[in-house]
PDB file of N, CA and C in Angstrom:
ATOM      1  N   GLU A   4       7.632  12.048   6.528  1.00  0.00           N
ATOM      2  CA  GLU A   4       9.045  12.005   6.248  1.00  0.00           C
ATOM      3  C   GLU A   4       9.512  10.638   5.786  1.00  0.00           C
ATOM      4  N   GLN A   5       8.850   9.577   6.262  1.00  0.00           N
ATOM      5  CA  GLN A   5       9.300   8.228   5.951  1.00  0.00           C
ATOM      6  C   GLN A   5       8.703   7.656   4.668  1.00  0.00           C
ATOM      7  N   VAL A   6       7.565   8.204   4.236  1.00  0.00           N
ATOM      8  CA  VAL A   6       6.853   7.615   3.103  1.00  0.00           C
ATOM      9  C   VAL A   6       6.426   8.677   2.104  1.00  0.00           C
ATOM     10  N   ILE A   7       6.123   8.216   0.904  1.00  0.00           N
ATOM     11  CA  ILE A   7       5.551   9.055  -0.127  1.00  0.00           C
ATOM     12  C   ILE A   7       4.328   8.304  -0.656  1.00  0.00           C
ATOM     13  N   ALA A   8       3.315   9.033  -1.120  1.00  0.00           N
ATOM     14  CA  ALA A   8       2.102   8.406  -1.642  1.00  0.00           C
ATOM     15  C   ALA A   8       1.724   9.068  -2.963  1.00  0.00           C
ATOM     16  N   PHE A   9       1.215   8.237  -3.879  1.00  0.00           N
ATOM     17  CA  PHE A   9       0.785   8.755  -5.175  1.00  0.00           C
ATOM     18  C   PHE A   9      -0.231   7.802  -5.779  1.00  0.00           C
ATOM     19  N   ASN A  10      -0.993   8.311  -6.749  1.00  0.00           N
ATOM     20  CA  ASN A  10      -1.998   7.493  -7.419  1.00  0.00           C
ATOM     21  C   ASN A  10      -1.332   6.418  -8.267  1.00  0.00           C
ATOM     22  N   ASP A  11      -1.914   5.213  -8.245  1.00  0.00           N
ATOM     23  CA  ASP A  11      -1.413   4.113  -9.068  1.00  0.00           C
ATOM     24  C   ASP A  11      -1.666   4.442 -10.541  1.00  0.00           C
ATOM     25  N   ILE A  12      -0.709   4.123 -11.415  1.00  0.00           N
ATOM     26  CA  ILE A  12      -0.878   4.422 -12.848  1.00  0.00           C
ATOM     27  C   ILE A  12      -1.817   3.437 -13.530  1.00  0.00           C
ATOM     28  N   ASN A  13      -2.145   2.333 -12.864  1.00  0.00           N
ATOM     29  CA  ASN A  13      -3.083   1.344 -13.387  1.00  0.00           C
ATOM     30  C   ASN A  13      -4.120   1.049 -12.306  1.00  0.00           C
ATOM     31  N   PRO A  14      -5.002   2.017 -12.026  1.00  0.00           N
ATOM     32  CA  PRO A  14      -5.906   1.877 -10.883  1.00  0.00           C
ATOM     33  C   PRO A  14      -6.896   0.725 -11.032  1.00  0.00           C
ATOM     34  N   GLN A  15      -7.106   0.033  -9.917  1.00  0.00           N
ATOM     35  CA  GLN A  15      -8.044  -1.078  -9.865  1.00  0.00           C
ATOM     36  C   GLN A  15      -9.323  -0.703  -9.120  1.00  0.00           C
ATOM     37  N   ALA A  16      -9.428   0.536  -8.715  1.00  0.00           N
ATOM     38  CA  ALA A  16     -10.600   1.072  -8.023  1.00  0.00           C
ATOM     39  C   ALA A  16     -10.591   2.579  -8.238  1.00  0.00           C
ATOM     40  N   PRO A  17     -11.739   3.243  -7.993  1.00  0.00           N
ATOM     41  CA  PRO A  17     -11.752   4.700  -8.161  1.00  0.00           C
ATOM     42  C   PRO A  17     -10.658   5.411  -7.365  1.00  0.00           C
ATOM     43  N   MET A  18     -10.352   4.906  -6.185  1.00  0.00           N
ATOM     44  CA  MET A  18      -9.207   5.403  -5.433  1.00  0.00           C
ATOM     45  C   MET A  18      -8.208   4.249  -5.346  1.00  0.00           C
ATOM     46  N   HIS A  19      -7.038   4.445  -5.898  1.00  0.00           N
ATOM     47  CA  HIS A  19      -5.969   3.437  -5.805  1.00  0.00           C
ATOM     48  C   HIS A  19      -4.657   4.188  -5.649  1.00  0.00           C
ATOM     49  N   VAL A  20      -4.201   4.233  -4.426  1.00  0.00           N
ATOM     50  CA  VAL A  20      -3.007   4.981  -4.056  1.00  0.00           C
ATOM     51  C   VAL A  20      -1.940   3.999  -3.592  1.00  0.00           C
ATOM     52  N   LEU A  21      -0.703   4.308  -3.884  1.00  0.00           N
ATOM     53  CA  LEU A  21       0.427   3.532  -3.383  1.00  0.00           C
ATOM     54  C   LEU A  21       1.119   4.328  -2.294  1.00  0.00           C
ATOM     55  N   VAL A  22       1.391   3.683  -1.182  1.00  0.00           N
ATOM     56  CA  VAL A  22       2.162   4.278  -0.096  1.00  0.00           C
ATOM     57  C   VAL A  22       3.513   3.565  -0.110  1.00  0.00           C
ATOM     58  N   VAL A  23       4.575   4.335  -0.362  1.00  0.00           N
ATOM     59  CA  VAL A  23       5.901   3.777  -0.602  1.00  0.00           C
ATOM     60  C   VAL A  23       6.887   4.351   0.416  1.00  0.00           C
ATOM     61  N   PRO A  24       7.635   3.483   1.091  1.00  0.00           N
ATOM     62  CA  PRO A  24       8.641   4.013   2.009  1.00  0.00           C
ATOM     63  C   PRO A  24       9.828   4.586   1.239  1.00  0.00           C
ATOM     64  N   LYS A  25      10.440   5.603   1.789  1.00  0.00           N
ATOM     65  CA  LYS A  25      11.633   6.175   1.171  1.00  0.00           C
ATOM     66  C   LYS A  25      12.838   5.247   1.358  1.00  0.00           C
ATOM     67  N   MET A  26      12.813   4.441   2.399  1.00  0.00           N
ATOM     68  CA  MET A  26      13.874   3.463   2.648  1.00  0.00           C
ATOM     69  C   MET A  26      13.615   2.244   1.761  1.00  0.00           C
ATOM     70  N   HIS A  27      14.644   1.737   1.112  1.00  0.00           N
ATOM     71  CA  HIS A  27      14.464   0.569   0.255  1.00  0.00           C
ATOM     72  C   HIS A  27      14.387  -0.716   1.076  1.00  0.00           C
ATOM     73  N   VAL A  28      13.297  -1.438   0.856  1.00  0.00           N
ATOM     74  CA  VAL A  28      13.118  -2.791   1.372  1.00  0.00           C
ATOM     75  C   VAL A  28      12.488  -3.539   0.205  1.00  0.00           C
ATOM     76  N   ALA A  29      13.119  -4.595  -0.274  1.00  0.00           N
ATOM     77  CA  ALA A  29      12.671  -5.259  -1.503  1.00  0.00           C
ATOM     78  C   ALA A  29      11.327  -5.953  -1.347  1.00  0.00           C
ATOM     79  N   THR A  30      11.158  -6.783  -0.321  1.00  0.00           N
ATOM     80  CA  THR A  30       9.901  -7.521  -0.133  1.00  0.00           C
ATOM     81  C   THR A  30       9.562  -7.555   1.353  1.00  0.00           C
ATOM     82  N   LEU A  31       8.366  -7.997   1.657  1.00  0.00           N
ATOM     83  CA  LEU A  31       7.981  -8.150   3.056  1.00  0.00           C
ATOM     84  C   LEU A  31       8.889  -9.146   3.769  1.00  0.00           C
ATOM     85  N   ASN A  32       9.422 -10.102   3.036  1.00  0.00           N
ATOM     86  CA  ASN A  32      10.339 -11.084   3.627  1.00  0.00           C
ATOM     87  C   ASN A  32      11.612 -10.443   4.162  1.00  0.00           C
ATOM     88  N   ASP A  33      11.919  -9.244   3.711  1.00  0.00           N
ATOM     89  CA  ASP A  33      13.134  -8.548   4.124  1.00  0.00           C
ATOM     90  C   ASP A  33      12.926  -7.634   5.325  1.00  0.00           C
ATOM     91  N   LEU A  34      11.698  -7.568   5.835  1.00  0.00           N
ATOM     92  CA  LEU A  34      11.424  -6.723   6.990  1.00  0.00           C
ATOM     93  C   LEU A  34      11.935  -7.376   8.262  1.00  0.00           C
ATOM     94  N   GLY A  35      12.455  -6.536   9.141  1.00  0.00           N
ATOM     95  CA  GLY A  35      12.879  -6.986  10.457  1.00  0.00           C
ATOM     96  C   GLY A  35      12.197  -6.144  11.518  1.00  0.00           C
ATOM     97  N   ALA A  36      12.446  -6.484  12.773  1.00  0.00           N
ATOM     98  CA  ALA A  36      11.851  -5.738  13.879  1.00  0.00           C
ATOM     99  C   ALA A  36      12.212  -4.261  13.819  1.00  0.00           C
ATOM    100  N   ASP A  37      13.347  -3.935  13.228  1.00  0.00           N
ATOM    101  CA  ASP A  37      13.765  -2.540  13.112  1.00  0.00           C
ATOM    102  C   ASP A  37      12.925  -1.758  12.098  1.00  0.00           C
ATOM    103  N   HIS A  38      12.058  -2.444  11.360  1.00  0.00           N
ATOM    104  CA  HIS A  38      11.169  -1.791  10.396  1.00  0.00           C
ATOM    105  C   HIS A  38       9.749  -1.578  10.935  1.00  0.00           C
ATOM    106  N   ASP A  39       9.495  -1.947  12.178  1.00  0.00           N
ATOM    107  CA  ASP A  39       8.136  -1.852  12.724  1.00  0.00           C
ATOM    108  C   ASP A  39       7.566  -0.437  12.601  1.00  0.00           C
ATOM    109  N   ALA A  40       8.335   0.566  12.939  1.00  0.00           N
ATOM    110  CA  ALA A  40       7.848   1.947  12.867  1.00  0.00           C
ATOM    111  C   ALA A  40       7.567   2.352  11.424  1.00  0.00           C
ATOM    112  N   LEU A  41       8.387   1.880  10.505  1.00  0.00           N
ATOM    113  CA  LEU A  41       8.190   2.197   9.096  1.00  0.00           C
ATOM    114  C   LEU A  41       6.872   1.619   8.584  1.00  0.00           C
ATOM    115  N   VAL A  42       6.616   0.349   8.877  1.00  0.00           N
ATOM    116  CA  VAL A  42       5.365  -0.278   8.432  1.00  0.00           C
ATOM    117  C   VAL A  42       4.173   0.394   9.115  1.00  0.00           C
ATOM    118  N   GLY A  43       4.319   0.733  10.375  1.00  0.00           N
ATOM    119  CA  GLY A  43       3.259   1.461  11.074  1.00  0.00           C
ATOM    120  C   GLY A  43       2.966   2.795  10.418  1.00  0.00           C
ATOM    121  N   ALA A  44       4.002   3.510  10.011  1.00  0.00           N
ATOM    122  CA  ALA A  44       3.818   4.798   9.328  1.00  0.00           C
ATOM    123  C   ALA A  44       3.098   4.610   7.998  1.00  0.00           C
ATOM    124  N   MET A  45       3.419   3.526   7.291  1.00  0.00           N
ATOM    125  CA  MET A  45       2.751   3.249   6.018  1.00  0.00           C
ATOM    126  C   MET A  45       1.255   3.009   6.231  1.00  0.00           C
ATOM    127  N   VAL A  46       0.914   2.204   7.222  1.00  0.00           N
ATOM    128  CA  VAL A  46      -0.491   1.882   7.483  1.00  0.00           C
ATOM    129  C   VAL A  46      -1.249   3.112   7.974  1.00  0.00           C
ATOM    130  N   ARG A  47      -0.638   3.884   8.847  1.00  0.00           N
ATOM    131  CA  ARG A  47      -1.301   5.113   9.320  1.00  0.00           C
ATOM    132  C   ARG A  47      -1.516   6.092   8.172  1.00  0.00           C
ATOM    133  N   ARG A  48      -0.552   6.199   7.264  1.00  0.00           N
ATOM    134  CA  ARG A  48      -0.714   7.097   6.104  1.00  0.00           C
ATOM    135  C   ARG A  48      -1.831   6.599   5.213  1.00  0.00           C
ATOM    136  N   ALA A  49      -1.952   5.286   5.045  1.00  0.00           N
ATOM    137  CA  ALA A  49      -3.039   4.725   4.245  1.00  0.00           C
ATOM    138  C   ALA A  49      -4.399   5.119   4.824  1.00  0.00           C
ATOM    139  N   ALA A  50      -4.549   5.004   6.129  1.00  0.00           N
ATOM    140  CA  ALA A  50      -5.813   5.377   6.771  1.00  0.00           C
ATOM    141  C   ALA A  50      -6.080   6.872   6.622  1.00  0.00           C
ATOM    142  N   ALA A  51      -5.048   7.685   6.727  1.00  0.00           N
ATOM    143  CA  ALA A  51      -5.216   9.133   6.557  1.00  0.00           C
ATOM    144  C   ALA A  51      -5.638   9.470   5.132  1.00  0.00           C
ATOM    145  N   ILE A  52      -5.060   8.781   4.152  1.00  0.00           N
ATOM    146  CA  ILE A  52      -5.443   9.010   2.748  1.00  0.00           C
ATOM    147  C   ILE A  52      -6.902   8.634   2.540  1.00  0.00           C
ATOM    148  N   ALA A  53      -7.327   7.507   3.094  1.00  0.00           N
ATOM    149  CA  ALA A  53      -8.731   7.103   2.977  1.00  0.00           C
ATOM    150  C   ALA A  53      -9.641   8.183   3.564  1.00  0.00           C
ATOM    151  N   ALA A  54      -9.263   8.741   4.692  1.00  0.00           N
ATOM    152  CA  ALA A  54     -10.062   9.813   5.301  1.00  0.00           C
ATOM    153  C   ALA A  54     -10.064  11.062   4.431  1.00  0.00           C
ATOM    154  N   GLU A  55      -8.879  11.435   3.926  1.00  0.00           N
ATOM    155  CA  GLU A  55      -8.778  12.629   3.071  1.00  0.00           C
ATOM    156  C   GLU A  55      -9.624  12.494   1.814  1.00  0.00           C
ATOM    157  N   ARG A  56      -9.744  11.288   1.291  1.00  0.00           N
ATOM    158  CA  ARG A  56     -10.469  11.047   0.041  1.00  0.00           C
ATOM    159  C   ARG A  56     -11.916  10.632   0.275  1.00  0.00           C
ATOM    160  N   GLY A  57     -12.344  10.611   1.528  1.00  0.00           N
ATOM    161  CA  GLY A  57     -13.742  10.389   1.855  1.00  0.00           C
ATOM    162  C   GLY A  57     -14.232   8.952   1.751  1.00  0.00           C
ATOM    163  N   VAL A  58     -13.338   7.979   1.871  1.00  0.00           N
ATOM    164  CA  VAL A  58     -13.774   6.586   1.787  1.00  0.00           C
ATOM    165  C   VAL A  58     -13.617   5.825   3.104  1.00  0.00           C
ATOM    166  N   GLU A  59     -13.215   6.518   4.164  1.00  0.00           N
ATOM    167  CA  GLU A  59     -12.991   5.818   5.421  1.00  0.00           C
ATOM    168  C   GLU A  59     -14.267   5.198   5.979  1.00  0.00           C
ATOM    169  N   ALA A  60     -15.407   5.862   5.809  1.00  0.00           N
ATOM    170  CA  ALA A  60     -16.664   5.335   6.356  1.00  0.00           C
ATOM    171  C   ALA A  60     -17.220   4.189   5.509  1.00  0.00           C
ATOM    172  N   SER A  61     -17.130   4.309   4.199  1.00  0.00           N
ATOM    173  CA  SER A  61     -17.675   3.254   3.327  1.00  0.00           C
ATOM    174  C   SER A  61     -16.760   2.039   3.292  1.00  0.00           C
ATOM    175  N   GLY A  62     -15.488   2.250   3.480  1.00  0.00           N
ATOM    176  CA  GLY A  62     -14.520   1.158   3.548  1.00  0.00           C
ATOM    177  C   GLY A  62     -13.447   1.258   2.494  1.00  0.00           C
ATOM    178  N   PHE A  63     -12.316   0.684   2.823  1.00  0.00           N
ATOM    179  CA  PHE A  63     -11.180   0.660   1.905  1.00  0.00           C
ATOM    180  C   PHE A  63     -10.359  -0.581   2.209  1.00  0.00           C
ATOM    181  N   ARG A  64      -9.520  -0.950   1.277  1.00  0.00           N
ATOM    182  CA  ARG A  64      -8.675  -2.130   1.419  1.00  0.00           C
ATOM    183  C   ARG A  64      -7.219  -1.718   1.314  1.00  0.00           C
ATOM    184  N   THR A  65      -6.372  -2.363   2.117  1.00  0.00           N
ATOM    185  CA  THR A  65      -4.937  -2.188   2.005  1.00  0.00           C
ATOM    186  C   THR A  65      -4.332  -3.537   1.636  1.00  0.00           C
ATOM    187  N   VAL A  66      -3.354  -3.509   0.733  1.00  0.00           N
ATOM    188  CA  VAL A  66      -2.756  -4.755   0.242  1.00  0.00           C
ATOM    189  C   VAL A  66      -1.253  -4.579   0.083  1.00  0.00           C
ATOM    190  N   PHE A  67      -0.514  -5.513   0.646  1.00  0.00           N
ATOM    191  CA  PHE A  67       0.903  -5.692   0.350  1.00  0.00           C
ATOM    192  C   PHE A  67       1.009  -6.955  -0.499  1.00  0.00           C
ATOM    193  N   ASN A  68       1.663  -6.903  -1.631  1.00  0.00           N
ATOM    194  CA  ASN A  68       1.964  -8.100  -2.413  1.00  0.00           C
ATOM    195  C   ASN A  68       3.409  -8.482  -2.118  1.00  0.00           C
ATOM    196  N   CYS A  69       3.672  -9.778  -1.982  1.00  0.00           N
ATOM    197  CA  CYS A  69       5.025 -10.240  -1.681  1.00  0.00           C
ATOM    198  C   CYS A  69       5.451 -11.308  -2.677  1.00  0.00           C
ATOM    199  N   ASN A  70       6.359 -10.921  -3.535  1.00  0.00           N
ATOM    200  CA  ASN A  70       6.961 -11.773  -4.568  1.00  0.00           C
ATOM    201  C   ASN A  70       6.029 -11.963  -5.772  1.00  0.00           C
ATOM    202  N   ALA A  71       6.605 -12.452  -6.850  1.00  0.00           N
ATOM    203  CA  ALA A  71       5.943 -12.480  -8.158  1.00  0.00           C
ATOM    204  C   ALA A  71       4.629 -13.257  -8.163  1.00  0.00           C
ATOM    205  N   ALA A  72       4.574 -14.405  -7.531  1.00  0.00           N
ATOM    206  CA  ALA A  72       3.351 -15.215  -7.558  1.00  0.00           C
ATOM    207  C   ALA A  72       2.176 -14.508  -6.881  1.00  0.00           C
ATOM    208  N   ALA A  73       2.473 -13.551  -6.022  1.00  0.00           N
ATOM    209  CA  ALA A  73       1.428 -12.782  -5.349  1.00  0.00           C
ATOM    210  C   ALA A  73       1.131 -11.470  -6.065  1.00  0.00           C
ATOM    211  N   GLY A  74       1.816 -11.208  -7.178  1.00  0.00           N
ATOM    212  CA  GLY A  74       1.550 -10.003  -7.944  1.00  0.00           C
ATOM    213  C   GLY A  74       2.517  -8.860  -7.739  1.00  0.00           C
ATOM    214  N   GLN A  75       3.586  -9.071  -6.979  1.00  0.00           N
ATOM    215  CA  GLN A  75       4.565  -7.996  -6.801  1.00  0.00           C
ATOM    216  C   GLN A  75       5.379  -7.862  -8.079  1.00  0.00           C
ATOM    217  N   THR A  76       5.319  -6.684  -8.684  1.00  0.00           N
ATOM    218  CA  THR A  76       6.065  -6.426  -9.917  1.00  0.00           C
ATOM    219  C   THR A  76       7.194  -5.430  -9.709  1.00  0.00           C
ATOM    220  N   VAL A  77       7.095  -4.630  -8.653  1.00  0.00           N
ATOM    221  CA  VAL A  77       8.143  -3.678  -8.295  1.00  0.00           C
ATOM    222  C   VAL A  77       8.726  -4.161  -6.972  1.00  0.00           C
ATOM    223  N   PHE A  78      10.018  -4.451  -6.953  1.00  0.00           N
ATOM    224  CA  PHE A  78      10.622  -5.027  -5.762  1.00  0.00           C
ATOM    225  C   PHE A  78      11.196  -3.942  -4.850  1.00  0.00           C
ATOM    226  N   HIS A  79      10.257  -3.175  -4.335  1.00  0.00           N
ATOM    227  CA  HIS A  79      10.424  -2.149  -3.303  1.00  0.00           C
ATOM    228  C   HIS A  79       9.063  -2.146  -2.627  1.00  0.00           C
ATOM    229  N   ILE A  80       8.993  -2.527  -1.349  1.00  0.00           N
ATOM    230  CA  ILE A  80       7.671  -2.686  -0.742  1.00  0.00           C
ATOM    231  C   ILE A  80       6.827  -1.436  -0.935  1.00  0.00           C
ATOM    232  N   HIS A  81       5.541  -1.673  -1.092  1.00  0.00           N
ATOM    233  CA  HIS A  81       4.579  -0.588  -1.219  1.00  0.00           C
ATOM    234  C   HIS A  81       3.218  -1.115  -0.810  1.00  0.00           C
ATOM    235  N   LEU A  82       2.405  -0.241  -0.270  1.00  0.00           N
ATOM    236  CA  LEU A  82       1.084  -0.587   0.224  1.00  0.00           C
ATOM    237  C   LEU A  82       0.045   0.000  -0.717  1.00  0.00           C
ATOM    238  N   HIS A  83      -0.792  -0.865  -1.283  1.00  0.00           N
ATOM    239  CA  HIS A  83      -1.901  -0.420  -2.128  1.00  0.00           C
ATOM    240  C   HIS A  83      -3.055  -0.025  -1.213  1.00  0.00           C
ATOM    241  N   VAL A  84      -3.702   1.097  -1.502  1.00  0.00           N
ATOM    242  CA  VAL A  84      -4.875   1.563  -0.767  1.00  0.00           C
ATOM    243  C   VAL A  84      -5.974   1.731  -1.806  1.00  0.00           C
ATOM    244  N   LEU A  85      -7.020   0.905  -1.702  1.00  0.00           N
ATOM    245  CA  LEU A  85      -8.092   0.899  -2.700  1.00  0.00           C
ATOM    246  C   LEU A  85      -9.426   1.212  -2.051  1.00  0.00           C
ATOM    247  N   GLY A  86     -10.251   1.986  -2.734  1.00  0.00           N
ATOM    248  CA  GLY A  86     -11.572   2.303  -2.225  1.00  0.00           C
ATOM    249  C   GLY A  86     -12.399   2.995  -3.287  1.00  0.00           C
ATOM    250  N   GLY A  87     -13.613   3.350  -2.893  1.00  0.00           N
ATOM    251  CA  GLY A  87     -14.491   4.059  -3.804  1.00  0.00           C
ATOM    252  C   GLY A  87     -15.465   3.154  -4.547  1.00  0.00           C
ATOM    253  N   ARG A  88     -15.411   1.849  -4.295  1.00  0.00           N
ATOM    254  CA  ARG A  88     -16.349   0.884  -4.847  1.00  0.00           C
ATOM    255  C   ARG A  88     -16.343  -0.335  -3.939  1.00  0.00           C
ATOM    256  N   SER A  89     -17.351  -1.182  -4.089  1.00  0.00           N
ATOM    257  CA  SER A  89     -17.376  -2.436  -3.337  1.00  0.00           C
ATOM    258  C   SER A  89     -16.251  -3.323  -3.834  1.00  0.00           C
ATOM    259  N   LEU A  90     -15.543  -3.909  -2.917  1.00  0.00           N
ATOM    260  CA  LEU A  90     -14.421  -4.783  -3.235  1.00  0.00           C
ATOM    261  C   LEU A  90     -14.786  -6.206  -2.828  1.00  0.00           C
ATOM    262  N   GLY A  91     -14.821  -7.109  -3.794  1.00  0.00           N
ATOM    263  CA  GLY A  91     -15.225  -8.469  -3.536  1.00  0.00           C
ATOM    264  C   GLY A  91     -14.192  -9.278  -2.764  1.00  0.00           C
ATOM    265  N   TRP A  92     -14.651 -10.429  -2.292  1.00  0.00           N
ATOM    266  CA  TRP A  92     -13.769 -11.370  -1.603  1.00  0.00           C
ATOM    267  C   TRP A  92     -14.124 -12.757  -2.035  1.00  0.00           C
ATOM    268  N   PRO A  93     -13.228 -13.641  -2.330  1.00  0.00           N
ATOM    269  CA  PRO A  93     -11.795 -13.419  -2.231  1.00  0.00           C
ATOM    270  C   PRO A  93     -11.286 -12.576  -3.386  1.00  0.00           C
ATOM    271  N   PRO A  94     -10.168 -11.885  -3.168  1.00  0.00           N
ATOM    272  CA  PRO A  94      -9.596 -11.064  -4.249  1.00  0.00           C
ATOM    273  C   PRO A  94      -8.906 -11.944  -5.283  1.00  0.00           C
ATOM    274  N   GLY A  95      -8.734 -11.378  -6.496  1.00  0.00           N
ATOM    275  CA  GLY A  95      -7.971 -11.964  -7.596  1.00  0.00           C
ATOM    276  C   GLY A  95      -8.017 -13.424  -7.640  1.00  0.00           C
TER     277      GLY A  95
END
């Protein structure tokens, strides 16, 4: 009820899903303690998507970008869920 998820239109991995809250929050800097349940729901949905798509055992990455220098291009928080290939470190 709190979130929606869909495939990224510019995928960076075989599985690249965005988990987006229905409530508008522009950046992570705008989160308050009253958003704890919302962020928890986003993370739990990300893990469920990884399980549904069969990448939970091999591994997956979750990423929040905050502000332009970190790669945020849409100013409505969203959680990237990537998997289906080895993901290097450090990223980008």
